[in-house]
Short mmCIF file of C-alpha atoms in Angstrom, two decimals:
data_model
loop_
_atom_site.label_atom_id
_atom_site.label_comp_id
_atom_site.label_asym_id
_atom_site.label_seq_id
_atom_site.Cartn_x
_atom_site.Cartn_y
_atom_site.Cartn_z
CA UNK H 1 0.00 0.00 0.00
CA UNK H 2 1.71 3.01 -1.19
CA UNK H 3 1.46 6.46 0.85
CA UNK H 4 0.76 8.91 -2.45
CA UNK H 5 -1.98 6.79 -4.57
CA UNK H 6 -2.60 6.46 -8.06
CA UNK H 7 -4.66 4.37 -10.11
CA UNK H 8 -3.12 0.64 -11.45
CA UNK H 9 -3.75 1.80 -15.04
CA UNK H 10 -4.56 4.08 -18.01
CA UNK H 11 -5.19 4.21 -21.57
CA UNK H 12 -5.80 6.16 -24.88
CA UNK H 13 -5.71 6.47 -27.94
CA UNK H 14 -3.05 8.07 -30.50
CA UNK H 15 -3.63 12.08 -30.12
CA UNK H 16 -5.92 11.97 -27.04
CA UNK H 17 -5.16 13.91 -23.52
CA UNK H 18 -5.07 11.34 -21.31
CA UNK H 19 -4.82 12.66 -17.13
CA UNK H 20 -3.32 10.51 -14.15
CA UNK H 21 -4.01 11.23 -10.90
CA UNK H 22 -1.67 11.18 -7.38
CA UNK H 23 -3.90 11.82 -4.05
CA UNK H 24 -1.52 12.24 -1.10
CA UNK H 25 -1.98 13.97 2.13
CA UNK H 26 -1.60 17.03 3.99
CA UNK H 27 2.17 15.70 5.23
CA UNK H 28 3.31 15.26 1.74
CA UNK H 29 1.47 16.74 -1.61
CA UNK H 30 -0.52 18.95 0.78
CA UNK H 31 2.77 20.96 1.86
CA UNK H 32 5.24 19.65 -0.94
CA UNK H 33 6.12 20.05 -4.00
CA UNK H 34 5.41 16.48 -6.48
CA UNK H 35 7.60 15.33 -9.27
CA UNK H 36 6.54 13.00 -11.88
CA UNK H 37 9.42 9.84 -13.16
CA UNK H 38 8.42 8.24 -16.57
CA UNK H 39 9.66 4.73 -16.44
CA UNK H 40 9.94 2.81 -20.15
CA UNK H 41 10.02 -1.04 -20.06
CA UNK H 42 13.20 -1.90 -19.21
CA UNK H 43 15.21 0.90 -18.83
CA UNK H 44 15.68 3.71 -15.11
CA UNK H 45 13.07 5.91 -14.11
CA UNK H 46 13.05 9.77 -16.06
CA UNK H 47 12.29 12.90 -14.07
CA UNK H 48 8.99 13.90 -15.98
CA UNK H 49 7.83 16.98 -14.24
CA UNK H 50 9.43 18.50 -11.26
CA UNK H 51 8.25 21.27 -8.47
CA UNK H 52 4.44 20.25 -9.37
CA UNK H 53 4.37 21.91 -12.79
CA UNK H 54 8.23 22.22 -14.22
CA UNK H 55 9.47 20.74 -17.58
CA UNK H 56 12.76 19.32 -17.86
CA UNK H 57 14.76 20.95 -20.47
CA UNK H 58 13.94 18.21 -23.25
CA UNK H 59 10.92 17.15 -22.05
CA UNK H 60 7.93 17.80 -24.88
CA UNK H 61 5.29 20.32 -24.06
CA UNK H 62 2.92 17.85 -24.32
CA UNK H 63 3.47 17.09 -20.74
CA UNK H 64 2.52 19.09 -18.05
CA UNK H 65 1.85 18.82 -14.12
CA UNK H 66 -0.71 20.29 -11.95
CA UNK H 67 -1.59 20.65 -8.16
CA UNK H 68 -4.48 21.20 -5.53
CA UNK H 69 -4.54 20.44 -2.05
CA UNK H 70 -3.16 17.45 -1.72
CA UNK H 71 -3.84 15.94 -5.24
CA UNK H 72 -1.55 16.07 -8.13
CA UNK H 73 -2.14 15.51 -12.18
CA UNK H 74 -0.20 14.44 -14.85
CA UNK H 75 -1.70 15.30 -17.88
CA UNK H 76 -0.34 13.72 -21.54
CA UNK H 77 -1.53 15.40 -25.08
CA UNK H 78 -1.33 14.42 -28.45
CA UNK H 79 -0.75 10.73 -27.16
CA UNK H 80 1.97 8.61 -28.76
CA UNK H 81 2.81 5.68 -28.98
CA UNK H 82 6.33 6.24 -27.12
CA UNK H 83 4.47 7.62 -24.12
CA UNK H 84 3.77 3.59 -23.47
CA UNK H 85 4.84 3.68 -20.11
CA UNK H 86 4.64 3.65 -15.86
CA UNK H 87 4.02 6.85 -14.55
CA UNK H 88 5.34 7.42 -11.02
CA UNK H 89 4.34 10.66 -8.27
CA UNK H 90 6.70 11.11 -5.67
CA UNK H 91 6.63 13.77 -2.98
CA UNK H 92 8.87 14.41 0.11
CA UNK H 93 6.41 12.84 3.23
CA UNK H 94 6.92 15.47 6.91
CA UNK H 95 5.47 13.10 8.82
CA UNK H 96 7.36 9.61 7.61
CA UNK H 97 10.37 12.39 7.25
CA UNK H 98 11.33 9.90 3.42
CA UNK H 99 10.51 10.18 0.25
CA UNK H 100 7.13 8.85 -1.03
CA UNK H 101 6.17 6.79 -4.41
CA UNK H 102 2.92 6.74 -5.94
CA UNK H 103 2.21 2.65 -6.84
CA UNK H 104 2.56 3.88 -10.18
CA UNK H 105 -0.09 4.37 -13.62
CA UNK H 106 0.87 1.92 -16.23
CA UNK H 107 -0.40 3.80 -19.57
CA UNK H 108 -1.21 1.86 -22.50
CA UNK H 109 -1.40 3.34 -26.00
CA UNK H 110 -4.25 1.88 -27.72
CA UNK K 1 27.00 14.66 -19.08
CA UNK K 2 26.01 13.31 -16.02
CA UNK K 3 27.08 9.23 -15.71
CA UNK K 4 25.71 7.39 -12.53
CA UNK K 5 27.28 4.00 -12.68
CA UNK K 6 25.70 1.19 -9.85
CA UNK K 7 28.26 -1.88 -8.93
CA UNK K 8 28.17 -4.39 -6.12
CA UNK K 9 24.72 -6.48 -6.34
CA UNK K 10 24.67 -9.79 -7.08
CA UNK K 11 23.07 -13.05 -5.19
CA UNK K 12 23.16 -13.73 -1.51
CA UNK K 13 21.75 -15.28 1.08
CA UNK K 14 19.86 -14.17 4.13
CA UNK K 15 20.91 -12.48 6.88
CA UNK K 16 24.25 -11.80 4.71
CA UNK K 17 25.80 -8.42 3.71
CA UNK K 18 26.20 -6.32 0.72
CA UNK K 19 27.85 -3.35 -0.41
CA UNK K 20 26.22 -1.48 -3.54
CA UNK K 21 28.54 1.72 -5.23
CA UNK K 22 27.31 4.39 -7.07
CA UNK K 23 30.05 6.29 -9.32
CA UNK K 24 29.12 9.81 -10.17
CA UNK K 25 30.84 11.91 -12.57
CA UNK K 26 29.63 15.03 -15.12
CA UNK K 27 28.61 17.35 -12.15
CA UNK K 28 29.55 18.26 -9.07
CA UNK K 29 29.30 15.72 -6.48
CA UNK K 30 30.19 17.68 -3.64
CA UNK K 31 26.94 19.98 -4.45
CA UNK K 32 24.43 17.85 -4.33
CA UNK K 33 22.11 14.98 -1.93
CA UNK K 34 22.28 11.56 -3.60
CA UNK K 35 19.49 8.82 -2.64
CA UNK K 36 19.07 5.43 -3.28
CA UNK K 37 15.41 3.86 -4.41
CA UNK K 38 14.83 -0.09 -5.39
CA UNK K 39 12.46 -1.28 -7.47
CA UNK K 40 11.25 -4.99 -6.25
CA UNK K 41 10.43 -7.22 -9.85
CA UNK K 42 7.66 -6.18 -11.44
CA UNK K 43 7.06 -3.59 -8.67
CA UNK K 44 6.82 0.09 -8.53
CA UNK K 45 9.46 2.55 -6.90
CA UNK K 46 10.36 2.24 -3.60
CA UNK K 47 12.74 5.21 -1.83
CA UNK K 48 15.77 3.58 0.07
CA UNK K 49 17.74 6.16 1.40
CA UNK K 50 19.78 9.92 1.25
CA UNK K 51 22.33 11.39 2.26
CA UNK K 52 23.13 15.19 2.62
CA UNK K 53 25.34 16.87 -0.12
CA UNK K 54 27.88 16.87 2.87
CA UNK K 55 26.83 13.59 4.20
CA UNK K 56 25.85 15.21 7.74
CA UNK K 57 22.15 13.84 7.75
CA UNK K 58 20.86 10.90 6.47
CA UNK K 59 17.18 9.47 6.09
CA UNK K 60 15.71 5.73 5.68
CA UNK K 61 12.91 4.34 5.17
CA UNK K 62 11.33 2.55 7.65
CA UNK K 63 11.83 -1.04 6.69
CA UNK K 64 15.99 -0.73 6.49
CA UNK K 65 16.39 1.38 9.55
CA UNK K 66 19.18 -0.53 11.94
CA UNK K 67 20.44 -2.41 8.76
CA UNK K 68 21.24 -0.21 5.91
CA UNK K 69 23.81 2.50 6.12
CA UNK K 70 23.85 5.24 3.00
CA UNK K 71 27.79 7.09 2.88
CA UNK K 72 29.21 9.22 0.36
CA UNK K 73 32.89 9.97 -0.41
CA UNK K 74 33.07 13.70 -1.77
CA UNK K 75 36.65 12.90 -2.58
CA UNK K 76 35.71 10.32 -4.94
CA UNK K 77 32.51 11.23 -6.32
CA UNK K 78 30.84 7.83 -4.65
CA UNK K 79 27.83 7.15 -2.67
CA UNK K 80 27.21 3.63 -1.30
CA UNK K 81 24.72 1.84 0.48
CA UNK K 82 26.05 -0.98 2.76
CA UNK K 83 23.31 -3.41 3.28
CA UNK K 84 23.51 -5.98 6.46
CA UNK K 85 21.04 -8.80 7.56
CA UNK K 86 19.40 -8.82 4.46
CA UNK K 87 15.94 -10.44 3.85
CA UNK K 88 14.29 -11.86 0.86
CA UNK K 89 12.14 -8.81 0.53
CA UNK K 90 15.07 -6.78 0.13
CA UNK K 91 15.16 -8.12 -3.45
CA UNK K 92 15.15 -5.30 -6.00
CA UNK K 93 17.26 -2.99 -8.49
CA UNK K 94 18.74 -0.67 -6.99
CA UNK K 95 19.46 2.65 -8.24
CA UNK K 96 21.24 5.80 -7.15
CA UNK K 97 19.74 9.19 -7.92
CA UNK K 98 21.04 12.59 -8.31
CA UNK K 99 18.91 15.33 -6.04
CA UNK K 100 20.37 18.80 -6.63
CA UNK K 101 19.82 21.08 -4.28
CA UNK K 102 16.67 23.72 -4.32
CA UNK K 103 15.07 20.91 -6.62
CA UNK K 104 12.38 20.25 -4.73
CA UNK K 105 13.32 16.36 -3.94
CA UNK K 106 13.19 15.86 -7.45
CA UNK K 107 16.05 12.90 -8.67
CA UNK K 108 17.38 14.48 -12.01
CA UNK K 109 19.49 11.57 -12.92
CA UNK K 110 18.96 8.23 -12.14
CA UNK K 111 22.03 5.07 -12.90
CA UNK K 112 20.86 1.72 -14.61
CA UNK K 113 20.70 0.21 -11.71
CA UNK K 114 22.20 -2.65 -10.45
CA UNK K 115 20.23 -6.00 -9.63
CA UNK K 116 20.25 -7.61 -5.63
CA UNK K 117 18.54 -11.12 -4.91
CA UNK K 118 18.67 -12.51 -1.81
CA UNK K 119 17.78 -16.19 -1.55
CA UNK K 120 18.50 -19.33 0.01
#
């Protein structure tokens, strides 16, 4: 049982906007900043979105982060194949005084 | 460019020890906290440990407290994670992450990782 929570899976199709959720709680998202990992089959984590909302230099526009309370968003547009991938939150927890991982969103390109 | 190079896993038994190494190189070391977060098979992301850019604080997670130890050389651009009375759920890849500072915990650079069984 992860401490940040996200749902098993996702899916869309090519070009959709396809949005993953993170719901944490006032000790971690609530007070912290989240940052988003893309993980490809295979190969290490990839810091996706940082500080809640920050791209990566390199990282498309198509990606982008968002933040309320103590619930965070990853939202993918113009879905591509490539984007086939687990989608991790993380979030420094006050209360555990660690780091945090969201069970991850496995994302499947239709 | 930033290289994180993992070493020391391999197969052991319980209640052994291990000693995992993390290389660093393309940025400066000395600057920065490094962690250290497994990944069980077919599992998601678990956080291990950090250390402070000047290896004056470290944090754990819960299940490692009392057996895992996260250092860090500043000399020689290496972080390592010496793991004692290991248990079968300590099974993972385990990779070392770069955390700059002012980044908001965020691990900019990750190695490939580097695979520990334990198993009778």
């Amino acid at each position: 049982q992860s401490v940040l929570t996200q749902a098993p899976s996702a899916s869309g199709t090519p070009g959709q906007r396809v949005t993953i959720s993170c719901s944490g709680s006032s000790s971690n998202i609530g007070r912290r900043t989240v940052n988003w990992y893309q993980q490809l089959p295979g190969t290490a984590p990839k810091l996706l979105i940082h500080k809640d909302d920050q791209r990566p230099s390199g990282v498309p526009d198509r990606f982008s982060g968002s933040k309320s309370g103590t619930s965070a968003s990853l939202a993918i547009s113009g879905l591509q194949s490539d984007d086939e991938a687990d989608y991790f939150c993380a979030a420094w927890d006050d209360s555990l005084i660690g780091l945090v991982f969201g069970g991850g969103t496995k994302l499947t390109v239709l | 460019q930033v290289q994180l190079v993992e070493s020391g896993g391999g197969v052991v038994q319980p209640g052994r020890s291990l000693r995992l190494s993390c290389a660093a190189s393309g940025f400066t070391f000395s600057d920065d906290a490094m962690h250290w977060v497994r990944q069980a098979p077919g599992k998601g992301l678990e956080w291990v440990a950090m250390i402070w850019y000047d290896g004056s604080n470290q944090h754990y997670v819960d299940s490692v407290k009392g057996r895992f130890t996260i250092s860090r050389d500043n000399s020689k651009n290496t972080v390592s994670l010496q793991m004692n009375t290991l248990r079968v759920e300590d099974t993972a890849v385990y990779y070392c992450a770069r955390d700059p500072s002012k980044s908001g915990w965020a691990f900019t650079d990750w190695g490939q990782g580097t695979m520990v069984t334990v198993s009778s």
